[in-house]
JSON list of C-alpha atoms in Angstrom, two decimals:
[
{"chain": "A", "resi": 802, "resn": "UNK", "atom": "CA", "xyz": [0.00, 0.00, 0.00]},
{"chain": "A", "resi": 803, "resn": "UNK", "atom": "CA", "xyz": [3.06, 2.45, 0.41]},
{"chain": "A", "resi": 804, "resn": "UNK", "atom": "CA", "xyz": [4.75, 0.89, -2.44]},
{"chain": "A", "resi": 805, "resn": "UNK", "atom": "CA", "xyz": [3.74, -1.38, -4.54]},
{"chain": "A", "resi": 806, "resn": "UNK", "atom": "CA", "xyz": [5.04, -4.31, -6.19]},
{"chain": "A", "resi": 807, "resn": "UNK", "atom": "CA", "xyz": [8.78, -3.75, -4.82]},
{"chain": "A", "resi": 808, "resn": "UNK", "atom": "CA", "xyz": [11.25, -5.91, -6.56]},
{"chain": "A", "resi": 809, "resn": "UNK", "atom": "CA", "xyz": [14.92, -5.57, -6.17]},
{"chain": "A", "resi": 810, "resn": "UNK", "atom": "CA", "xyz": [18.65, -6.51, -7.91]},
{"chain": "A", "resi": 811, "resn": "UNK", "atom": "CA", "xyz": [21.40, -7.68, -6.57]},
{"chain": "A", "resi": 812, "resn": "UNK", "atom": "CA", "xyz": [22.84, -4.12, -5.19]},
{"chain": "A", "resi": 813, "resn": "UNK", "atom": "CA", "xyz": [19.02, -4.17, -3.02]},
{"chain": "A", "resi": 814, "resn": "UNK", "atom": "CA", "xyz": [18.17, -1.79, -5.82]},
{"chain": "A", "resi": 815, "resn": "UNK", "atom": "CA", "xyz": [14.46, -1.63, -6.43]},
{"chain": "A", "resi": 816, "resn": "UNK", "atom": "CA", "xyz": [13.77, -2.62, -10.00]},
{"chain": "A", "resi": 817, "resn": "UNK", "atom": "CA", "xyz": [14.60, -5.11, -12.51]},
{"chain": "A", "resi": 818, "resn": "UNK", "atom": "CA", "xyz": [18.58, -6.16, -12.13]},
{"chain": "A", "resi": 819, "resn": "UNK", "atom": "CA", "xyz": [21.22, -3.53, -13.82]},
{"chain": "A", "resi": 820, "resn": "UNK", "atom": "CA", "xyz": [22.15, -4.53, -17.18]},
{"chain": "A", "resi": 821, "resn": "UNK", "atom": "CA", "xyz": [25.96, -4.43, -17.98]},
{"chain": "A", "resi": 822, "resn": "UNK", "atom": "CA", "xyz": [27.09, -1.61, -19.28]},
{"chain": "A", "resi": 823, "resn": "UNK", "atom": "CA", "xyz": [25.94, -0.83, -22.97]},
{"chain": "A", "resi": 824, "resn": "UNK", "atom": "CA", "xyz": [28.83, 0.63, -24.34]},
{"chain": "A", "resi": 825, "resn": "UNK", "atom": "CA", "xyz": [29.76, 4.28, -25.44]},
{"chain": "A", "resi": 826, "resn": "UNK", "atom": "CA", "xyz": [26.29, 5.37, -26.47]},
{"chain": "A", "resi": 827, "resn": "UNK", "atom": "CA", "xyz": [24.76, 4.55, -23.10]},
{"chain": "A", "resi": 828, "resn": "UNK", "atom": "CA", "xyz": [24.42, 7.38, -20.34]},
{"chain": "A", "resi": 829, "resn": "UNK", "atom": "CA", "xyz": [23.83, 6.03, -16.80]},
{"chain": "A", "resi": 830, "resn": "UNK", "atom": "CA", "xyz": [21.97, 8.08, -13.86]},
{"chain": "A", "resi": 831, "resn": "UNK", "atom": "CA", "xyz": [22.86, 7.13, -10.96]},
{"chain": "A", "resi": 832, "resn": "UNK", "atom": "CA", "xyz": [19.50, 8.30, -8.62]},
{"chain": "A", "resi": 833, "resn": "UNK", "atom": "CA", "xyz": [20.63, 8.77, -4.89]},
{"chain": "A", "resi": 834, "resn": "UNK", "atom": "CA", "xyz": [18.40, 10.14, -2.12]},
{"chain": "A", "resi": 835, "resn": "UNK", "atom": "CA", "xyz": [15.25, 9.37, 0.48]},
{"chain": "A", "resi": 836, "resn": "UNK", "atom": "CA", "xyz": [11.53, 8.12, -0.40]},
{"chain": "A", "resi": 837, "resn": "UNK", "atom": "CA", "xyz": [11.11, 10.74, -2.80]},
{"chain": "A", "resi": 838, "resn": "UNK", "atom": "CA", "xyz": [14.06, 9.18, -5.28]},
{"chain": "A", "resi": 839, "resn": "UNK", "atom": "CA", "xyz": [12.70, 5.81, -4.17]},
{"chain": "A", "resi": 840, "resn": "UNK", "atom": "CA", "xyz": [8.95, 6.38, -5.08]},
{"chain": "A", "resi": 841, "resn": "UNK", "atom": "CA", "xyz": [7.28, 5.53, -1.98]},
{"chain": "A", "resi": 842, "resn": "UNK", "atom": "CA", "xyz": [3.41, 5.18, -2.88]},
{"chain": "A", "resi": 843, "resn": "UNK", "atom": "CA", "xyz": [4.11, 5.28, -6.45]},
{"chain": "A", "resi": 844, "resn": "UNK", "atom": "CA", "xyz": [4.77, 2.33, -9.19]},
{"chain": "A", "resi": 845, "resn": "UNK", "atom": "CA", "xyz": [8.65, 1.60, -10.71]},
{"chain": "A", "resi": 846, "resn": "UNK", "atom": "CA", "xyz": [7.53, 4.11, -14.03]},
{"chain": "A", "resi": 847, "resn": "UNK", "atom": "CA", "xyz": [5.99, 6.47, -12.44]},
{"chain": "A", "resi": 848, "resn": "UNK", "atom": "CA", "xyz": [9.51, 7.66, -10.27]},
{"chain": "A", "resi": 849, "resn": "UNK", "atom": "CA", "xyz": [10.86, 10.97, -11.19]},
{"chain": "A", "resi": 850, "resn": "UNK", "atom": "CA", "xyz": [14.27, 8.82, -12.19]},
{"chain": "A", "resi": 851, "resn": "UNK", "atom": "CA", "xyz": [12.35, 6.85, -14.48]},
{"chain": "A", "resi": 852, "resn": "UNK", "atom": "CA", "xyz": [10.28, 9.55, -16.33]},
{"chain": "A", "resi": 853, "resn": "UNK", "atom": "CA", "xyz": [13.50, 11.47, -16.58]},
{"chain": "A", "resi": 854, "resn": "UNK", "atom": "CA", "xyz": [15.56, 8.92, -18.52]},
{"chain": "A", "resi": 855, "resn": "UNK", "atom": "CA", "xyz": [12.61, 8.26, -20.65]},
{"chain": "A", "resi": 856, "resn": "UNK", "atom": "CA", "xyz": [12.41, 11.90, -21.59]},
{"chain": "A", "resi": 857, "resn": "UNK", "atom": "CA", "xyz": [15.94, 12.26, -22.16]},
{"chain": "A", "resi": 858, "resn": "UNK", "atom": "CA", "xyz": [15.80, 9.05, -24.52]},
{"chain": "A", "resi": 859, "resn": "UNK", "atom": "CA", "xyz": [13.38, 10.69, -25.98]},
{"chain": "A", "resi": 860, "resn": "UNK", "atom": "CA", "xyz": [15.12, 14.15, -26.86]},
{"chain": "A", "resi": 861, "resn": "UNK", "atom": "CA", "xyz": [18.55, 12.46, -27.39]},
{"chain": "A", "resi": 862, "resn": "UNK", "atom": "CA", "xyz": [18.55, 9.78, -30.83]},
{"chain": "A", "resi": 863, "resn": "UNK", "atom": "CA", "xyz": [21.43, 7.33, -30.69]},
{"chain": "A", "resi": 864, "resn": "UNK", "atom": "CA", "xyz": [21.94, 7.49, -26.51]},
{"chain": "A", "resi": 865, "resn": "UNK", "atom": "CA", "xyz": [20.23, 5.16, -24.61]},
{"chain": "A", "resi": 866, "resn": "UNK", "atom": "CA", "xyz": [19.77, 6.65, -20.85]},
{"chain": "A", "resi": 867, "resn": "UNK", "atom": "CA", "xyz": [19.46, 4.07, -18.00]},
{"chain": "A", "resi": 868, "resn": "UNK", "atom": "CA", "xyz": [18.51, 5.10, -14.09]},
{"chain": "A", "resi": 869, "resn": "UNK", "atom": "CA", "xyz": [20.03, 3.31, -11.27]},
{"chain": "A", "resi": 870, "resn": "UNK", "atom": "CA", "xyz": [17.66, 3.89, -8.52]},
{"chain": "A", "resi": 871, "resn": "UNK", "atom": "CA", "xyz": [19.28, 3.72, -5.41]},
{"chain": "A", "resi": 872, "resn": "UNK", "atom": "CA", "xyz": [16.44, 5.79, -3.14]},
{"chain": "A", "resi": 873, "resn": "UNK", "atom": "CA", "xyz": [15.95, 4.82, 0.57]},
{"chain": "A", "resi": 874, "resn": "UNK", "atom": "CA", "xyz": [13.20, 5.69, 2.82]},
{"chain": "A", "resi": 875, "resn": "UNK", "atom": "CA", "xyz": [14.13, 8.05, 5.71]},
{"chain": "A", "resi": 876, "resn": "UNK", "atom": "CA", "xyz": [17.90, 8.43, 4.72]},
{"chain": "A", "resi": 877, "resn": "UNK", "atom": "CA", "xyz": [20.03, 11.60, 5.24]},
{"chain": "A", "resi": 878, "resn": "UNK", "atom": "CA", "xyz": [22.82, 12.69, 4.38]},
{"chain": "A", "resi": 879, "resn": "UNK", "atom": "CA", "xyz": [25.06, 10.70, 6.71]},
{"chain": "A", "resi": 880, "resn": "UNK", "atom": "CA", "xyz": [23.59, 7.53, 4.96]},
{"chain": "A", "resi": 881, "resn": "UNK", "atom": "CA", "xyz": [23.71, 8.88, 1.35]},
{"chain": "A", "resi": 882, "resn": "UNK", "atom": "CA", "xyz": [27.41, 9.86, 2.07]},
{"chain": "A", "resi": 883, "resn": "UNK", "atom": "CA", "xyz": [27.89, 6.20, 3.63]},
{"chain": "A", "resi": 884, "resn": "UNK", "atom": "CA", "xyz": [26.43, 4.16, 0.54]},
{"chain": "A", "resi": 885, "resn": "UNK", "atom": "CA", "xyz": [27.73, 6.13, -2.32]},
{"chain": "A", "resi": 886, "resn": "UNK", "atom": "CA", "xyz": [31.35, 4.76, -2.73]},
{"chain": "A", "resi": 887, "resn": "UNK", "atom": "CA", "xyz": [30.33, 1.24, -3.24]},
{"chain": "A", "resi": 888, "resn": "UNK", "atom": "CA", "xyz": [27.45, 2.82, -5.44]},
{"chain": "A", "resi": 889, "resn": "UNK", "atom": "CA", "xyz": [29.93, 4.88, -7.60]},
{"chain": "A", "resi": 890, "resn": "UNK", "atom": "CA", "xyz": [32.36, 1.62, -8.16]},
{"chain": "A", "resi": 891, "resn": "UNK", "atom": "CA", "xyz": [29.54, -1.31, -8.63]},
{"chain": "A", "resi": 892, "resn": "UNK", "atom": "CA", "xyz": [27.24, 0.91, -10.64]},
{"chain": "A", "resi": 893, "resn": "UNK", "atom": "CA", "xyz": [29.47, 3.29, -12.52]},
{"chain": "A", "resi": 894, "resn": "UNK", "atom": "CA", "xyz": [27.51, 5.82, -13.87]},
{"chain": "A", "resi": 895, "resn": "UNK", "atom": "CA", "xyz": [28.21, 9.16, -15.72]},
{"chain": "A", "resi": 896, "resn": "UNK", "atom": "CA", "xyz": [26.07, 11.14, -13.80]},
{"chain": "A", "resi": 897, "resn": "UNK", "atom": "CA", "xyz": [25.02, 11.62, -9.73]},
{"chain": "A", "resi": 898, "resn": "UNK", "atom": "CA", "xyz": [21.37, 12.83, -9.19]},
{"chain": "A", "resi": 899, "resn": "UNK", "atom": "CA", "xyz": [21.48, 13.55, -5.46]},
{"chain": "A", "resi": 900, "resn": "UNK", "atom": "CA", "xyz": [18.29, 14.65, -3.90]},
{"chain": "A", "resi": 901, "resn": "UNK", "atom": "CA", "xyz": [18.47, 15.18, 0.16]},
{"chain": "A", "resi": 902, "resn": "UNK", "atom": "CA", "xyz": [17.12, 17.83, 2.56]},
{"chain": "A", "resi": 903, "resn": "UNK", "atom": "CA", "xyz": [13.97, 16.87, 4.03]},
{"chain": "A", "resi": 904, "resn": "UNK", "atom": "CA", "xyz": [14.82, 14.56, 6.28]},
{"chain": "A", "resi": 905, "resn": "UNK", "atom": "CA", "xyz": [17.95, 16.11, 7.51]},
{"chain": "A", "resi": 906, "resn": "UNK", "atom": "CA", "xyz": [15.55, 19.36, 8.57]},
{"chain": "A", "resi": 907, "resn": "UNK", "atom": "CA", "xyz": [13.84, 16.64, 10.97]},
{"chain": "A", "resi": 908, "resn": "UNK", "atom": "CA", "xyz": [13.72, 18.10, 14.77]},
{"chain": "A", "resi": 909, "resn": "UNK", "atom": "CA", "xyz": [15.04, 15.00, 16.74]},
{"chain": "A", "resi": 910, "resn": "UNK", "atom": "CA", "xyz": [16.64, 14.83, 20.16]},
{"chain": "A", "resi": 911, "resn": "UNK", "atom": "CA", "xyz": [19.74, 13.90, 18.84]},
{"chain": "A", "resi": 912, "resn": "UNK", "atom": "CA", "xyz": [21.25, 14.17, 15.67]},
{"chain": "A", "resi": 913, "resn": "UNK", "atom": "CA", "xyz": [22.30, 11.20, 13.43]},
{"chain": "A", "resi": 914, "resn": "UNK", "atom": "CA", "xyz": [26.05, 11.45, 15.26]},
{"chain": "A", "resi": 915, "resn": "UNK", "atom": "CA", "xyz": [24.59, 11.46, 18.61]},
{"chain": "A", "resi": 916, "resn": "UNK", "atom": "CA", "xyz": [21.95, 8.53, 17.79]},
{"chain": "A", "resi": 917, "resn": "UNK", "atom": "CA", "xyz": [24.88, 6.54, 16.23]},
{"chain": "A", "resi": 918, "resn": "UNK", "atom": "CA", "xyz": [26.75, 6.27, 19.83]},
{"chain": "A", "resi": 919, "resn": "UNK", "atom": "CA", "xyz": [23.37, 5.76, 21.72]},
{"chain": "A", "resi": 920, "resn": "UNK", "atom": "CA", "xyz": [23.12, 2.43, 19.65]},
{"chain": "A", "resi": 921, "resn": "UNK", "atom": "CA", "xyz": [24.58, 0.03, 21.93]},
{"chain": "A", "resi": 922, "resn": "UNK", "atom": "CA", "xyz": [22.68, -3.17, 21.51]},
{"chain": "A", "resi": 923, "resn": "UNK", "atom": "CA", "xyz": [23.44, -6.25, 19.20]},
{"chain": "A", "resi": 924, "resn": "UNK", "atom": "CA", "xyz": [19.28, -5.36, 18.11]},
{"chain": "A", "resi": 925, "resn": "UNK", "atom": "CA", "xyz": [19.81, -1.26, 17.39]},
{"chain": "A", "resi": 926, "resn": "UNK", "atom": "CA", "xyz": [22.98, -2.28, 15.24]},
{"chain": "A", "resi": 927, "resn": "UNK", "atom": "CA", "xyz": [21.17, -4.85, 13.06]},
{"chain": "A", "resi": 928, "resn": "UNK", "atom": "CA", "xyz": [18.58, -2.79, 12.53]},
{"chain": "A", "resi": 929, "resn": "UNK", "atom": "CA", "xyz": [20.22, -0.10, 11.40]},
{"chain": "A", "resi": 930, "resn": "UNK", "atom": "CA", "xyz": [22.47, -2.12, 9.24]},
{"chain": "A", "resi": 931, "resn": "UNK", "atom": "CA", "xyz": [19.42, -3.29, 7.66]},
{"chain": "A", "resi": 932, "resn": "UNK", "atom": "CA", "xyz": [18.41, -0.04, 6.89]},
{"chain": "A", "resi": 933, "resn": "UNK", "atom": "CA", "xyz": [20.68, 0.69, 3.96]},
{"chain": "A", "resi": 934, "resn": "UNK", "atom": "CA", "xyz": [18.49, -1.46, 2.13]},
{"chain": "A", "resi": 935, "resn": "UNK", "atom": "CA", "xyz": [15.54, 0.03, -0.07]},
{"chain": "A", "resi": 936, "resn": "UNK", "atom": "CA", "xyz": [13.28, -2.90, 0.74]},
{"chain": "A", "resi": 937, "resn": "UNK", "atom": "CA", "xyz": [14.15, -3.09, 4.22]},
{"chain": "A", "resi": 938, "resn": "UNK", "atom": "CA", "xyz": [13.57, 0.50, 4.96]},
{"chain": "A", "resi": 939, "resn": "UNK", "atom": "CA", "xyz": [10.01, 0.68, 2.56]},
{"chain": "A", "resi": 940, "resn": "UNK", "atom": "CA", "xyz": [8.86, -2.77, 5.53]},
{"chain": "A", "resi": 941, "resn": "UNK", "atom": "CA", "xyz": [10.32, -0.65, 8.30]},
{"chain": "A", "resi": 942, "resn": "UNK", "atom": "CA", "xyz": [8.18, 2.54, 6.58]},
{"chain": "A", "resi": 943, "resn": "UNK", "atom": "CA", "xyz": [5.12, 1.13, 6.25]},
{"chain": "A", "resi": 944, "resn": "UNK", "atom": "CA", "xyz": [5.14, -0.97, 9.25]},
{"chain": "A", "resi": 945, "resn": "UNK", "atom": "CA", "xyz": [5.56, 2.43, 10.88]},
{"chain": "A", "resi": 946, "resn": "UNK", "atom": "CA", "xyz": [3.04, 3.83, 9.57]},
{"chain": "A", "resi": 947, "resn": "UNK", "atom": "CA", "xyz": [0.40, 0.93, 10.88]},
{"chain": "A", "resi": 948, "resn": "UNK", "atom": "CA", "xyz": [1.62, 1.46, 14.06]},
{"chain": "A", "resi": 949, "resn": "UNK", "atom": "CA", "xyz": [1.32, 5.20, 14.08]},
{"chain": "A", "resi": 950, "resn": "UNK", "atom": "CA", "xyz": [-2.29, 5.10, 12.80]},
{"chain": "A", "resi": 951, "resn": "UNK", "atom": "CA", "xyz": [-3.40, 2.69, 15.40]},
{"chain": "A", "resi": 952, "resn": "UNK", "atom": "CA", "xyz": [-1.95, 4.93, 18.13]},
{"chain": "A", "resi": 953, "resn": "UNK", "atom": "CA", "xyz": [-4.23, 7.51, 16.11]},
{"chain": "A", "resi": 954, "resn": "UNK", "atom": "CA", "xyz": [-7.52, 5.12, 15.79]},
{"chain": "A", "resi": 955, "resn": "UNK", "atom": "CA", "xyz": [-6.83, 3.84, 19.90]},
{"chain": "A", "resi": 956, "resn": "UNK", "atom": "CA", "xyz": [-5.82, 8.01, 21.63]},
{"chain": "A", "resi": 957, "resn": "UNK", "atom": "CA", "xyz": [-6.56, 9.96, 18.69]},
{"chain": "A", "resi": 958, "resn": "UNK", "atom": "CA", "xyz": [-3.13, 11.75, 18.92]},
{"chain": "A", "resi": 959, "resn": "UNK", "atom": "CA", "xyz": [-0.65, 11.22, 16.26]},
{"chain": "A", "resi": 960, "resn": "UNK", "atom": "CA", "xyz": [2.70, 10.33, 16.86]},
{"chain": "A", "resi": 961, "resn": "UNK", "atom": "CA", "xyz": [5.55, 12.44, 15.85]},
{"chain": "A", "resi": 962, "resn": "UNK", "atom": "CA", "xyz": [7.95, 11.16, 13.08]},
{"chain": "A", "resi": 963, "resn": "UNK", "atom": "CA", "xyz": [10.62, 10.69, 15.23]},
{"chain": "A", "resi": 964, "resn": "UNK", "atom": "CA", "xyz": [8.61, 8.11, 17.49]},
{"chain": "A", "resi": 965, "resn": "UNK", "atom": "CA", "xyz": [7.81, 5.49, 14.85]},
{"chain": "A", "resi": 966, "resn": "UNK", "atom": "CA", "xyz": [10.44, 5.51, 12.29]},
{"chain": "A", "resi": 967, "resn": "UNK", "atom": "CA", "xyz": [13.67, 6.31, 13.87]},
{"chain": "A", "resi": 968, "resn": "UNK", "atom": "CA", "xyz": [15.85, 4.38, 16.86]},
{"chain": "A", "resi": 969, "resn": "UNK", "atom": "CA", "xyz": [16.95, 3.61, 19.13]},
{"chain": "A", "resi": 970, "resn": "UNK", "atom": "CA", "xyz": [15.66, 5.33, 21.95]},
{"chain": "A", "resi": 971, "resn": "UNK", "atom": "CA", "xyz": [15.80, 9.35, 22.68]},
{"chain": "A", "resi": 972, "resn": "UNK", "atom": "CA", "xyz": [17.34, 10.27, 25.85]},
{"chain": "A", "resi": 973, "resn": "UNK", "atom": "CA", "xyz": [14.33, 11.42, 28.05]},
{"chain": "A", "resi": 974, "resn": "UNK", "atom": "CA", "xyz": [13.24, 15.23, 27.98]},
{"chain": "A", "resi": 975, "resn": "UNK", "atom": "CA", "xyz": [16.72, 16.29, 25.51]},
{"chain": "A", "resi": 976, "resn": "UNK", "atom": "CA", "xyz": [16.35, 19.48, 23.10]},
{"chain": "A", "resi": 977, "resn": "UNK", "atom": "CA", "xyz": [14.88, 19.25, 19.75]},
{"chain": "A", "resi": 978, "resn": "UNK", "atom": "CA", "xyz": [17.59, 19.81, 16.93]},
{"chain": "A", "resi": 979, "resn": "UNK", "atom": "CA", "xyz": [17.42, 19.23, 13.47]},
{"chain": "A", "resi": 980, "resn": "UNK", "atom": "CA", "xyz": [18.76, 15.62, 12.40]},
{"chain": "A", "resi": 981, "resn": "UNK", "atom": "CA", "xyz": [21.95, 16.74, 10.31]},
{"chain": "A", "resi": 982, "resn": "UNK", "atom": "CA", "xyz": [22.73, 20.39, 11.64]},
{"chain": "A", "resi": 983, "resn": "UNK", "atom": "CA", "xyz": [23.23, 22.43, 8.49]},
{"chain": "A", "resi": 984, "resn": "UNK", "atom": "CA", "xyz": [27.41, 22.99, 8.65]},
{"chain": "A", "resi": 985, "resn": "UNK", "atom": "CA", "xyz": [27.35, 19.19, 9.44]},
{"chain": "A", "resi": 986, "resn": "UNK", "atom": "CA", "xyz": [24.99, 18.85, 5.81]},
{"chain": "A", "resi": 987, "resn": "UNK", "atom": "CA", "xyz": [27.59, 21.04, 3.53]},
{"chain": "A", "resi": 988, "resn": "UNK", "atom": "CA", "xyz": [30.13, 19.31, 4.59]},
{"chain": "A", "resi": 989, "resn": "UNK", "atom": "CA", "xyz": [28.57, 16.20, 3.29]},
{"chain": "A", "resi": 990, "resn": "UNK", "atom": "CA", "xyz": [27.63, 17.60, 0.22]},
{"chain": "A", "resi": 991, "resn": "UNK", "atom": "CA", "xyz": [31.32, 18.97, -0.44]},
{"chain": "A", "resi": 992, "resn": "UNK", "atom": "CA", "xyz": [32.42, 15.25, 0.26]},
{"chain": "A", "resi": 993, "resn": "UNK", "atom": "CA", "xyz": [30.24, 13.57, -1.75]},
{"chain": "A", "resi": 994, "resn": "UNK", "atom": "CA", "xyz": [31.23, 16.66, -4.46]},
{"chain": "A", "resi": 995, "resn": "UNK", "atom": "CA", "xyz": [34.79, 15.42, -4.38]},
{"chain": "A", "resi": 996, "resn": "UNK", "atom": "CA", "xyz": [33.89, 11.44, -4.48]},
{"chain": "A", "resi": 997, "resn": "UNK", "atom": "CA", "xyz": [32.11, 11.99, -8.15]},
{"chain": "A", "resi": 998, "resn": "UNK", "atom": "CA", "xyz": [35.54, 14.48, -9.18]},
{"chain": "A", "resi": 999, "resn": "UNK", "atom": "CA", "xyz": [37.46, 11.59, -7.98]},
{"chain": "A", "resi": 1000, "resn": "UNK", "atom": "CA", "xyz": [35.61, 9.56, -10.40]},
{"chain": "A", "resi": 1001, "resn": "UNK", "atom": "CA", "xyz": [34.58, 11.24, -13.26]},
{"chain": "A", "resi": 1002, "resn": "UNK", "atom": "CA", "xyz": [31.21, 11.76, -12.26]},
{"chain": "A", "resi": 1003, "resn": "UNK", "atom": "CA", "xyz": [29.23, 15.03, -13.37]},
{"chain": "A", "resi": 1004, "resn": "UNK", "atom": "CA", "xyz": [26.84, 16.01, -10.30]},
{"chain": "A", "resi": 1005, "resn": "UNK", "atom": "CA", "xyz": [23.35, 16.92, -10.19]},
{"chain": "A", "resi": 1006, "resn": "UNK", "atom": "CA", "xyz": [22.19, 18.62, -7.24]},
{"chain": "A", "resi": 1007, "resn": "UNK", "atom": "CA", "xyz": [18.29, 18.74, -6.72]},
{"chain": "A", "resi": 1008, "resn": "UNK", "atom": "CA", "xyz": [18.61, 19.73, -2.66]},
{"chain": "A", "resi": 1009, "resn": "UNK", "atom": "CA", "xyz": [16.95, 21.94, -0.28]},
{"chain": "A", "resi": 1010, "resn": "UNK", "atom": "CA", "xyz": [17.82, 22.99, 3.36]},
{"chain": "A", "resi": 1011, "resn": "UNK", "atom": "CA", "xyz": [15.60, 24.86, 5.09]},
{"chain": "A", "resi": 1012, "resn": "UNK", "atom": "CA", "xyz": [15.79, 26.55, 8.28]},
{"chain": "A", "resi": 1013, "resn": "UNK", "atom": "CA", "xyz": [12.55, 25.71, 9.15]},
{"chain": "A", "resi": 1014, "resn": "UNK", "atom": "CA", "xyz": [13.18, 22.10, 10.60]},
{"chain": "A", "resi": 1015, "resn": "UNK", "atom": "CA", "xyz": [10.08, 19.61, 10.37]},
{"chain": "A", "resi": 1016, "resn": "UNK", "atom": "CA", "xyz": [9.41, 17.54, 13.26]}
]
């Protein structure tokens, strides 16, 4: 019901497995970013990644453009940063579309950093190992999202964002802040900047930081 008939390769890419590389006339996209680049709610033609290579075929005779989805639900920066060097080698693309922002505006208690040390259980590690996977994170997403609406149906209160898709727990009564503060976010944007320079890679930038946190 969130998203529908999910299939995945062998990178945990949703969609059909990544053909080898076509030769000189093929341009690959490589699509990196949260549930917006995945296509939460919406079928594997209907993603922005997918309408955009099949304009471009369109427009461009003799290239044949091919999108490597690589969207997960409810990553940041910190985990788009993380994944993309094994993305950049396995997938090898020409171009980066990197699309992140949203959720690193979230108002949390702690910020990815801090939640990283609170995770001190075998459980809060393999979960979020687990979550660099599309599928694993579009479960986790809508299982979430069953949870939060029965806490809705049952007190009639909604639960905030960070209480049903994030972990492990908050520290009690701590300071909302947003989940990547913003000097903390261009740095990871210059980084990932000089992994496609390293490589070749042109870099598309379709990002927005606000001030205006979301809880």
């Amino acid at each position: 019901f969130l998203t529908p008939h999910v299939r995945t390769d062998a990178l945990g890419l949703r969609g059909p497995p990544l053909p080898p590389r076509a030769g000189t006339d093929e341009v690959r996209l490589l699509f990196l970013g949260d549930s917006g680049t995945f296509g939460m709610r919406v079928e594997e033609h209907e993603r922005f990644s997918d309408r955009l290579v099949e304009a471009l075929g369109a427009d461009g005779p003799g290239l044949r453009f091919t999108a490597v989805n690589a969207g997960v639900v409810g990553h940041a920066a910190s985990q788009l940063l993380a994944r993309l060097p094994g993305l950049l080698d396995a997938t090898r693309p020409d171009a980066l579309v990197l699309s992140s922002g949203l959720n690193d505006c979230q108002l949390r208690p702690a910020t990815d950093a801090q939640l990283l040390a609170l995770a001190t259980s075998t459980g809060e590690r393999f979960r979020a190992g687990l979550r660099r996977s599309q599928v694993a994170c579009a479960v986790e997403a809508g299982w979430a999202w069953l949870r939060r609406e029965a806490h809705r149906q049952s007190t009639g209160a909604r639960l905030p964002v960070a209480a049903w898709l994030h972990y492990p727990r908050y520290p009690a009564g701590a300071p909302s802040v947003p989940r990547t503060p913003e000097p903390e976010f261009l740095a990871k944007l210059e980084r990932i900047e000089e992994l496609c320079r390293e490589r070749g890679v042109e870099l598309v930038l379709l990002t927005q930081y606000t001030s205006a946190a979301v809880p």
